[in-house]
Tab-separated table of C-alpha atoms and ligand atoms in Angstrom:
chain	number	residue	atom	x	y	z
U	12	MET	CA	2.046	23.039	18.745
U	13	LYS	CA	4.917	23.052	16.204
U	14	ILE	CA	5.418	19.340	16.705
U	15	HIS	CA	1.990	18.460	15.352
U	16	PRO	CA	2.473	18.318	11.518
U	17	ILE	CA	5.717	16.333	11.772
U	18	LEU	CA	4.237	13.883	14.178
U	19	PHE	CA	1.170	13.473	12.028
U	20	LEU	CA	3.323	12.784	8.973
U	21	CYS	CA	5.354	10.216	10.866
U	22	PHE	CA	2.381	8.156	11.876
U	23	LEU	CA	0.886	8.428	8.421
U	24	SER	CA	4.023	7.273	6.670
U	25	ALA	CA	4.512	4.494	9.172
U	26	LEU	CA	0.962	3.213	8.789
U	27	MET	CA	0.661	3.798	5.092
U	28	ASP	CA	3.108	1.079	4.120
U	29	PRO	CA	2.685	-1.808	6.495
U	30	ASN	CA	6.062	-3.583	6.419
U	31	GLY	CA	7.365	-0.805	4.210
U	32	SER	CA	5.768	-2.374	1.183
U	33	ILE	CA	4.664	-0.664	-1.984
U	34	THR	CA	3.587	-2.050	-5.310
U	35	ILE	CA	5.145	-1.119	-8.624
U	36	HIS	CA	2.621	-1.622	-11.422
U	37	ARG	CA	4.207	-2.671	-14.689
U	38	LYS	CA	1.958	-1.442	-17.524
U	39	LYS	CA	2.380	-1.471	-21.292
U	40	GLU	CA	2.981	1.744	-23.172
U	41	GLY	CA	-0.199	3.109	-24.797
U	42	THR	CA	-2.580	1.368	-22.375
U	43	ASN	CA	-4.718	2.994	-19.686
U	44	PHE	CA	-3.845	2.565	-16.021
U	45	LYS	CA	-6.553	2.469	-13.353
U	46	ILE	CA	-6.230	1.933	-9.638
U	47	GLN	CA	-8.756	2.350	-6.873
U	48	TRP	CA	-8.613	2.726	-3.128
U	49	GLN	CA	-11.247	2.550	-0.469
U	50	ILE	CA	-10.697	5.555	1.756
U	51	LYS	CA	-12.444	6.415	5.003
U	52	SER	CA	-12.464	10.168	5.152
U	53	SER	CA	-15.093	12.856	5.330
U	54	GLU	CA	-12.729	15.522	4.029
U	55	SER	CA	-13.452	17.230	0.729
U	56	TRP	CA	-10.090	17.741	-1.018
U	57	LYS	CA	-9.081	14.944	-3.368
U	58	PHE	CA	-5.622	14.988	-4.876
U	59	LEU	CA	-3.150	13.298	-7.193
U	60	CYS	CA	0.545	14.196	-7.179
U	61	ARG	CA	3.741	13.089	-8.837
U	62	ASN	CA	6.094	11.764	-6.101
U	63	ASP	CA	4.877	13.147	-2.796
U	64	CYS	CA	2.854	16.318	-2.899
U	65	LYS	CA	5.524	18.490	-1.254
U	66	ASP	CA	8.496	17.994	-3.585
U	67	GLY	CA	6.583	16.675	-6.560
U	68	VAL	CA	4.039	18.122	-8.970
U	69	ILE	CA	0.413	18.526	-7.916
U	70	LEU	CA	-1.509	17.154	-10.881
U	71	ILE	CA	-5.015	17.436	-9.432
U	72	ASN	CA	-6.355	19.010	-6.245
U	73	THR	CA	-10.102	19.409	-6.172
U	74	THR	CA	-13.234	19.330	-4.045
U	75	GLU	CA	-15.235	17.952	-7.005
U	76	ASN	CA	-15.913	14.227	-7.311
U	77	ARG	CA	-14.437	14.157	-10.830
U	78	ALA	CA	-11.460	16.031	-12.184
U	79	GLU	CA	-9.098	15.769	-15.147
U	80	ASN	CA	-5.737	17.245	-16.083
U	81	GLY	CA	-4.359	16.055	-19.417
U	82	SER	CA	-4.113	12.270	-19.329
U	83	TYR	CA	-4.676	12.157	-15.548
U	84	SER	CA	-8.096	11.954	-13.925
U	85	ILE	CA	-9.606	11.032	-10.591
U	86	GLU	CA	-13.105	9.964	-9.686
U	87	TYR	CA	-14.509	9.711	-6.180
U	88	THR	CA	-17.602	7.646	-5.443
U	89	THR	CA	-19.087	7.906	-1.977
U	90	ARG	CA	-20.214	4.607	-0.557
U	91	SER	CA	-20.510	4.197	3.162
U	92	SER	CA	-20.303	7.335	5.207
U	93	PRO	CA	-17.736	8.587	5.897
U	94	GLY	CA	-15.717	7.458	2.940
U	95	GLY	CA	-15.757	6.139	-0.559
U	96	VAL	CA	-13.708	4.786	-3.417
U	97	LEU	CA	-11.087	6.938	-5.080
U	98	GLN	CA	-10.195	5.868	-8.608
U	99	VAL	CA	-7.148	7.202	-10.395
U	100	ASN	CA	-6.804	6.945	-14.189
U	101	ILE	CA	-3.816	7.605	-16.390
U	102	LYS	CA	-4.710	7.481	-20.091
U	103	ASN	CA	-2.453	6.369	-22.930
U	104	LEU	CA	0.651	5.686	-20.854
U	105	THR	CA	4.010	6.900	-22.112
U	106	LYS	CA	7.449	6.065	-20.712
U	107	SER	CA	7.570	9.471	-19.013
U	108	ASP	CA	4.592	8.468	-16.840
U	109	SER	CA	6.860	5.984	-15.010
U	110	GLY	CA	7.394	6.936	-11.399
U	111	ARG	CA	5.937	7.361	-7.968
U	112	TYR	CA	2.496	8.872	-7.310
U	113	ARG	CA	0.525	9.900	-4.250
U	114	CYS	CA	-3.241	10.233	-4.253
U	115	GLY	CA	-5.788	10.584	-1.505
U	116	VAL	CA	-8.608	12.349	0.237
U	117	GLY	CA	-7.759	14.954	2.896
U	118	ASN	CA	-5.124	13.494	5.177
U	119	SER	CA	-5.299	9.901	3.910
U	120	PRO	CA	-2.549	9.527	1.324
U	121	ARG	CA	-1.917	6.387	-0.732
U	122	ASP	CA	1.257	5.776	-2.703
U	123	PHE	CA	1.775	3.728	-5.821
U	124	GLU	CA	4.364	3.420	-8.530
U	125	VAL	CA	3.938	2.831	-12.248
U	126	LYS	CA	6.594	1.439	-14.555
U	127	VAL	CA	5.693	1.793	-18.213
U	128	ILE	CA	7.114	-1.091	-20.239
U	129	ASP	CA	7.330	-1.940	-23.954
U	130	ALA	CA	4.219	-3.282	-25.659
U	131	GLN	CA	5.729	-6.801	-25.864
U	132	GLY	CA	6.568	-6.901	-22.110
U	133	LYS	CA	4.547	-8.652	-19.400
U	134	GLU	CA	2.362	-6.663	-17.008
U	135	ILE	CA	3.624	-8.249	-13.812
U	136	ASN	CA	3.519	-6.187	-10.628
U	137	ILE	CA	6.476	-5.919	-8.274
U	138	HIS	CA	5.913	-5.972	-4.518
U	139	ILE	CA	8.681	-4.422	-2.475
U	140	GLY	CA	9.312	-5.848	1.001
U	141	ASP	CA	11.888	-5.429	3.741
U	142	GLU	CA	14.187	-8.189	4.874
U	143	GLY	CA	12.597	-9.770	7.940
U	144	GLY	CA	9.196	-8.307	7.018
U	145	THR	CA	6.104	-9.794	5.408
U	146	ALA	CA	4.890	-9.756	1.819
U	147	SER	CA	1.118	-9.998	1.419
U	148	VAL	CA	-0.063	-10.078	-2.161
U	149	ALA	CA	-3.683	-10.032	-3.280
U	150	CYS	CA	-4.572	-12.110	-6.360
U	151	TYR	CA	-8.097	-11.539	-7.667
U	152	PHE	CA	-10.056	-14.061	-9.739
U	153	PRO	CA	-13.463	-13.779	-11.408
U	154	SER	CA	-14.707	-17.247	-10.491
U	155	ASP	CA	-14.562	-19.671	-7.580
U	156	LYS	CA	-12.532	-22.909	-7.646
U	157	SER	CA	-11.814	-25.274	-4.804
U	158	THR	CA	-8.088	-25.827	-5.441
U	159	LYS	CA	-5.775	-22.923	-4.653
U	160	PHE	CA	-2.047	-22.877	-5.247
U	161	PHE	CA	0.965	-20.689	-4.689
U	162	CYS	CA	4.301	-21.384	-6.380
U	163	GLN	CA	7.762	-19.930	-6.546
U	164	GLY	CA	8.514	-19.310	-10.209
U	165	GLU	CA	6.160	-21.054	-12.610
U	166	CYS	CA	4.210	-23.926	-11.116
U	167	LYS	CA	5.394	-26.252	-13.869
U	168	GLY	CA	9.047	-26.818	-13.170
U	169	GLY	CA	9.053	-24.364	-10.272
U	170	LYS	CA	8.544	-24.944	-6.582
U	171	ILE	CA	5.000	-25.561	-5.332
U	172	LEU	CA	4.755	-23.779	-1.989
U	173	ILE	CA	1.066	-24.471	-1.343
U	174	ASN	CA	-1.538	-26.628	-3.093
U	175	THR	CA	-4.749	-26.942	-1.104
U	176	THR	CA	-8.520	-27.129	-1.156
U	177	LYS	CA	-8.736	-25.347	2.207
U	178	ASN	CA	-9.510	-21.637	2.491
U	179	GLU	CA	-6.647	-21.023	4.887
U	180	THR	CA	-3.357	-22.873	4.952
U	181	ARG	CA	0.130	-22.299	6.236
U	182	SER	CA	3.289	-24.140	5.345
U	183	ASP	CA	6.493	-22.912	6.921
U	184	ARG	CA	6.837	-19.190	6.088
U	185	TYR	CA	4.168	-19.402	3.364
U	186	SER	CA	0.422	-19.105	3.753
U	187	ILE	CA	-2.725	-18.344	1.800
U	188	THR	CA	-6.188	-17.114	2.673
U	189	TYR	CA	-9.107	-17.303	0.287
U	190	ALA	CA	-12.521	-15.623	0.376
U	191	GLU	CA	-15.210	-14.147	-1.796
U	192	GLU	CA	-15.518	-10.383	-1.942
U	193	SER	CA	-19.283	-10.249	-2.078
U	194	VAL	CA	-19.584	-6.567	-3.010
U	195	ARG	CA	-17.491	-6.882	-6.162
U	196	LYS	CA	-18.307	-10.527	-6.845
U	197	ARG	CA	-14.711	-11.613	-7.153
U	198	PHE	CA	-12.482	-14.048	-5.314
U	199	LEU	CA	-9.435	-12.979	-3.383
U	200	LEU	CA	-6.509	-15.334	-2.911
U	201	ARG	CA	-3.986	-13.688	-0.622
U	202	ALA	CA	-0.457	-15.090	-0.748
U	203	ILE	CA	1.723	-14.313	2.257
U	204	ILE	CA	5.428	-14.815	2.940
U	205	THR	CA	6.771	-13.983	6.396
U	206	GLN	CA	10.363	-13.360	7.540
U	207	LEU	CA	11.419	-12.271	4.087
U	208	ASN	CA	15.023	-12.846	3.169
U	209	MET	CA	17.008	-11.756	0.136
U	210	SER	CA	16.684	-15.122	-1.580
U	211	ASP	CA	12.878	-14.638	-1.666
U	212	SER	CA	13.244	-12.040	-4.436
U	213	GLY	CA	11.882	-13.270	-7.739
U	214	ARG	CA	8.816	-14.436	-9.634
U	215	TYR	CA	5.792	-16.133	-7.998
U	216	THR	CA	2.512	-17.575	-9.270
U	217	CYS	CA	-0.838	-17.761	-7.533
U	218	GLY	CA	-3.766	-19.613	-9.055
U	219	LEU	CA	-7.115	-21.366	-8.856
U	220	GLY	CA	-8.025	-24.617	-10.542
U	221	GLU	CA	-7.860	-28.381	-10.247
U	222	SER	CA	-5.434	-28.977	-13.096
U	223	LEU	CA	-2.662	-26.613	-14.089
U	224	ASP	CA	-3.733	-26.598	-17.718
U	225	GLU	CA	-7.155	-25.193	-16.924
U	226	ALA	CA	-6.194	-23.038	-13.948
U	227	SER	CA	-6.462	-19.253	-13.858
U	228	ILE	CA	-3.126	-17.907	-12.767
U	229	GLN	CA	-1.548	-14.608	-11.843
U	230	GLU	CA	2.142	-13.884	-11.670
U	231	PHE	CA	3.920	-11.337	-9.525
U	232	ASP	CA	7.420	-10.402	-8.483
U	233	ILE	CA	8.678	-9.922	-4.963
U	234	CYS	CA	11.698	-7.777	-4.365
U	235	VAL	CA	13.301	-7.821	-0.932
U	236	THR	CA	15.445	-4.925	0.251
U	237	ASP	CA	18.048	-5.424	2.949
U	238	ASN	CA	19.214	-1.943	3.809
U	239	PRO	CA	16.870	1.035	4.125
U	240	SER	CA	19.673	3.562	3.628
U	241	LYS	CA	20.754	2.284	0.229
U	242	PRO	CA	18.650	1.804	-2.872
U	243	GLY	CA	18.044	-1.921	-2.733
U	244	CYS	CA	15.916	-4.356	-4.652
U	245	THR	CA	17.904	-6.081	-7.304
U	246	LEU	CA	15.457	-7.996	-9.413
U	247	GLN	CA	17.342	-9.647	-12.250
U	248	SER	CA	14.688	-8.845	-14.828
U	249	ASP	CA	14.496	-5.221	-13.757
U	250	PRO	CA	17.451	-3.775	-11.879
U	251	SER	CA	16.370	-0.132	-12.004
U	252	THR	CA	13.325	-0.358	-9.763
U	253	SER	CA	12.385	1.610	-6.708
U	254	THR	CA	14.879	3.865	-5.087
U	255	SER	CA	12.304	6.193	-3.559
U	256	THR	CA	10.754	3.462	-1.418
U	257	THR	CA	13.837	2.761	0.616
U	258	HIS	CA	14.613	6.436	0.842
U	259	ALA	CA	11.191	7.206	2.309
U	260	LEU	CA	11.623	4.413	4.816
U	261	PHE	CA	14.980	5.779	5.868
U	262	LEU	CA	13.475	9.231	6.370
U	263	THR	CA	10.681	7.742	8.431
U	264	LEU	CA	13.241	6.128	10.706
U	265	VAL	CA	15.470	9.172	10.994
U	266	ILE	CA	12.683	11.678	11.601
U	267	CYS	CA	10.102	9.601	13.405
U	268	LEU	CA	12.271	7.834	15.929
U	269	PRO	CA	13.429	11.026	17.686
U	270	VAL	CA	9.901	12.447	17.450
U	271	ALA	CA	8.501	9.319	19.076
U	272	VAL	CA	11.081	9.607	21.855
U	273	VAL	CA	10.135	13.261	22.393
U	274	LEU	CA	6.435	12.410	22.451
U	275	VAL	CA	6.866	9.645	24.979
U	276	THR	CA	8.957	11.978	27.130
U	277	VAL	CA	6.325	14.718	26.875
U	278	VAL	CA	3.537	12.331	27.823
U	279	LEU	CA	5.479	10.856	30.749
U	280	LEU	CA	6.487	14.286	32.006
U	281	SER	CA	2.978	15.619	31.686
U	282	LEU	CA	1.530	12.674	33.552
U	283	GLN	CA	4.072	13.125	36.321
U	284	ARG	CA	3.388	16.836	36.548
U	285	LEU	CA	-0.317	16.256	36.510
U	286	ARG	CA	0.048	14.074	39.542
U	287	GLU	CA	2.199	16.661	41.289
U	288	THR	CA	0.105	19.748	40.609
U	289	LYS	CA	-3.314	18.823	39.429
U	290	ALA	CA	-4.548	22.387	39.368
U	291	SER	CA	-1.988	23.668	36.898
U	292	ARG	CA	-3.619	24.767	33.647
U	293	ARG	CA	-0.521	24.273	31.549
U	294	ASN	CA	-0.330	20.608	32.315
U	295	LYS	CA	-3.882	20.090	31.293
U	296	ASP	CA	-3.036	21.369	27.815
U	297	VAL	CA	-0.128	18.975	27.445
U	298	THR	CA	-2.220	16.005	28.434
U	299	LEU	CA	-4.973	16.967	26.042
U	300	LEU	CA	-2.446	17.141	23.232
U	301	ALA	CA	-1.382	13.561	23.839
U	302	VAL	CA	-4.969	12.363	23.813
U	303	THR	CA	-5.561	14.034	20.443
U	304	TYR	CA	-2.653	12.126	18.910
U	305	GLU	CA	-3.962	8.850	20.161
U	306	ASN	CA	-7.281	9.500	18.477
U	307	GLU	CA	-5.562	10.276	15.209
U	308	ILE	CA	-3.449	7.162	15.367
U	309	PHE	CA	-6.503	5.071	15.985
U	310	GLN	CA	-8.441	6.612	13.120
U	311	HIS	CA	-5.619	6.150	10.673
U	312	SER	CA	-4.782	2.625	11.566
U	313	HIS	CA	-8.471	1.911	11.311
U	314	SER	CA	-8.894	3.490	7.894
U	315	ASP	CA	-5.789	1.736	6.683
U	316	GLY	CA	-7.133	-1.651	7.634
U	317	GLN	CA	-9.834	-1.051	5.071
U	318	SER	CA	-7.455	-0.248	2.271
U	319	ILE	CA	-5.005	-3.128	2.531
U	320	ASP	CA	-7.102	-5.358	0.308
U	321	GLU	CA	-7.238	-2.610	-2.278
U	322	GLU	CA	-3.508	-2.547	-2.862
U	323	ALA	CA	-3.701	-4.616	-6.014
U	324	ALA	CA	-7.117	-3.421	-7.091
U	325	THR	CA	-6.155	-2.342	-10.556
U	326	VAL	CA	-9.151	-2.649	-12.847
N	28	LIG	C1	-1.761	19.862	-14.607
N	28	LIG	O1	-0.566	19.076	-14.620
N	28	LIG	C2	0.616	19.840	-14.836
N	28	LIG	C3	1.767	18.860	-14.901
N	28	LIG	O2	1.547	17.910	-15.908
N	28	LIG	C4	0.805	20.838	-13.708
N	28	LIG	O3	1.970	21.614	-13.935
N	28	LIG	C5	-0.407	21.743	-13.646
N	28	LIG	O4	-0.295	22.599	-12.520
N	28	LIG	C6	-1.681	20.925	-13.519
N	28	LIG	N1	-2.843	21.793	-13.643
N	28	LIG	C7	-3.706	21.975	-12.651
N	28	LIG	C8	-4.872	22.865	-12.945
N	28	LIG	O5	-3.581	21.444	-11.564
N	29	LIG	C1	-5.255	21.292	-1.983
N	29	LIG	O1	-5.723	22.608	-1.759
N	29	LIG	C2	-6.107	22.873	-0.426
N	29	LIG	C3	-6.700	24.280	-0.361
N	29	LIG	O2	-5.856	25.197	-0.975
N	29	LIG	C4	-4.896	22.727	0.488
N	29	LIG	O3	-5.274	22.919	1.822
N	29	LIG	C5	-4.324	21.313	0.325
N	29	LIG	O4	-3.140	21.185	1.067
N	29	LIG	C6	-4.025	21.044	-1.137
N	29	LIG	N1	-3.629	19.646	-1.271
N	29	LIG	C7	-2.491	19.288	-1.815
N	29	LIG	C8	-2.240	17.837	-1.911
N	29	LIG	O5	-1.671	20.076	-2.237
N	30	LIG	C1	-1.145	8.060	-27.275
N	30	LIG	O1	0.115	8.704	-27.168
N	30	LIG	C2	0.906	8.562	-28.339
N	30	LIG	C3	2.289	9.139	-28.042
N	30	LIG	O2	2.249	10.224	-27.171
N	30	LIG	C4	0.217	9.285	-29.491
N	30	LIG	O3	0.975	9.174	-30.665
N	30	LIG	C5	-1.168	8.653	-29.688
N	30	LIG	O4	-1.876	9.351	-30.680
N	30	LIG	C6	-1.961	8.658	-28.394
N	30	LIG	N1	-3.184	7.886	-28.581
N	30	LIG	C7	-4.372	8.290	-28.141
N	30	LIG	C8	-5.510	7.370	-28.384
N	30	LIG	O5	-4.526	9.361	-27.574
N	31	LIG	C1	-14.155	-21.225	0.966
N	31	LIG	O1	-14.451	-19.951	0.365
N	31	LIG	C2	-15.417	-20.013	-0.675
N	31	LIG	C3	-15.563	-18.624	-1.262
N	31	LIG	O2	-15.830	-17.661	-0.258
N	31	LIG	C4	-16.741	-20.543	-0.109
N	31	LIG	O3	-17.684	-20.675	-1.164
N	31	LIG	C5	-16.500	-21.894	0.549
N	31	LIG	O4	-17.689	-22.345	1.166
N	31	LIG	C6	-15.392	-21.827	1.580
N	31	LIG	N1	-15.088	-23.155	2.073
N	31	LIG	C7	-14.971	-23.428	3.352
N	31	LIG	C8	-14.614	-24.827	3.687
N	31	LIG	O5	-15.151	-22.572	4.230
N	32	LIG	C1	15.970	-17.643	3.142
N	32	LIG	O1	14.843	-18.475	2.934
N	32	LIG	C2	15.127	-19.673	2.235
N	32	LIG	C3	13.830	-20.355	1.930
N	32	LIG	O2	13.115	-20.630	3.083
N	32	LIG	C4	16.067	-20.525	3.061
N	32	LIG	O3	16.382	-21.690	2.344
N	32	LIG	C5	17.333	-19.746	3.348
N	32	LIG	O4	18.159	-20.472	4.218
N	32	LIG	C6	17.001	-18.395	3.978
N	32	LIG	N1	18.207	-17.623	4.043
N	32	LIG	C7	18.563	-16.956	5.152
N	32	LIG	C8	19.835	-16.169	5.046
N	32	LIG	O5	17.877	-16.966	6.158
N	33	LIG	C1	-2.272	-29.899	-6.691
N	33	LIG	O1	-2.537	-31.225	-6.300
N	33	LIG	C2	-3.430	-31.905	-7.184
N	33	LIG	C3	-3.758	-33.259	-6.569
N	33	LIG	O2	-2.616	-33.861	-6.046
N	33	LIG	C4	-2.780	-32.027	-8.549
N	33	LIG	O3	-3.646	-32.674	-9.465
N	33	LIG	C5	-2.475	-30.610	-9.074
N	33	LIG	O4	-1.802	-30.688	-10.304
N	33	LIG	C6	-1.630	-29.855	-8.066
N	33	LIG	N1	-1.520	-28.478	-8.507
N	33	LIG	C7	-0.334	-27.898	-8.688
N	33	LIG	C8	-0.351	-26.441	-9.078
N	33	LIG	O5	0.707	-28.471	-8.528
């Protein structure tokens, strides 16, 4: 039974960051930061930690639907059952609030990073991706327009990757999907780049509108890392970004790979033994264990599918 917590952690960390991606939210000093996640869980403990909850500081851990500790607060609103929306607030940001956070309900953790910038800076988020992986960035707009675009750099003078009136388009490694989110009455333009390579790092623009002058636009940065064992991500405008991301990924690989090998071996052995001596009680236990893991994997991948669209849901 010792194997259980490690295994659980491995699958969580693997599923939590599809493609190893995390978003760093650049926010101005003195402003309030809010982020919300849709979480499918019927568990009662809600938490917010600095870094991960083990090595970091537990800021809030509560069974209440609202809790506050200094400038930090969380609010949980139940929607569909089981599950709800977890909102995290950090009031009056100071430079010392910069860093990695983990929040969640029960065993469904979500990670995010905040980088507090000077008041004259630009609040542009950074999306970290792995070389060879995929970056999928959600741009939200308040109103519907038929023309959607996606550019590298600024659209004026930059490179127009996509300019379309369709709701789904692909061009080489670049694609967009567009849809209305009926519950929140907002429009989601998702910009996707596959097979990331180092030269993809930099500024991008997504937008809606027929002419550039009247379009609503959003800018974001993509930062591609090439080596999980070394702190990567060299974005010219901001060289000191995420080191923890790559480190976590490295740990996942180092710890989870052997565990996965052990699990597969255990399952194969147990199946073989089950065939040989069906009556043995011991073997029954081993098989049951494997089935439990499968259920957990399914539940977590399922709940994560719900949250992917929430990654950029700062309000
Ligand atoms: C509130 O946050 C501080 C760190 O800022 C932490 O040391 C303390 O334990 C927290 N208080 C509670 C009640 O969780
Ligand atoms: C919150 O407290 C509960 C009960 O003590 C504990 O089981 C859980 O692990 C704690 N959560 C975190 C994130 O520390
Ligand atoms: C925000 O924090 C700054 C520095 O810590 C402080 O001087 C200021 O009074 C705070 N503002 C509010 C509205 O709490
Ligand atoms: C594209 O999406 C918008 C917003 O959901 C919708 O109003 C429109 O009908 C869609 N167009 C097509 C061709 O599906
Ligand atoms: C990275 O992608 C760019 C843009 O598609 C391409 O021009 C370049 O050759 C690629 N570099 C590598 C090393 O694959
Ligand atoms: C997209 O194409 C239309 C029509 O060709 C053009 O008017 C518009 O400026 C283009 N948008 C961008 C962002 O280049």
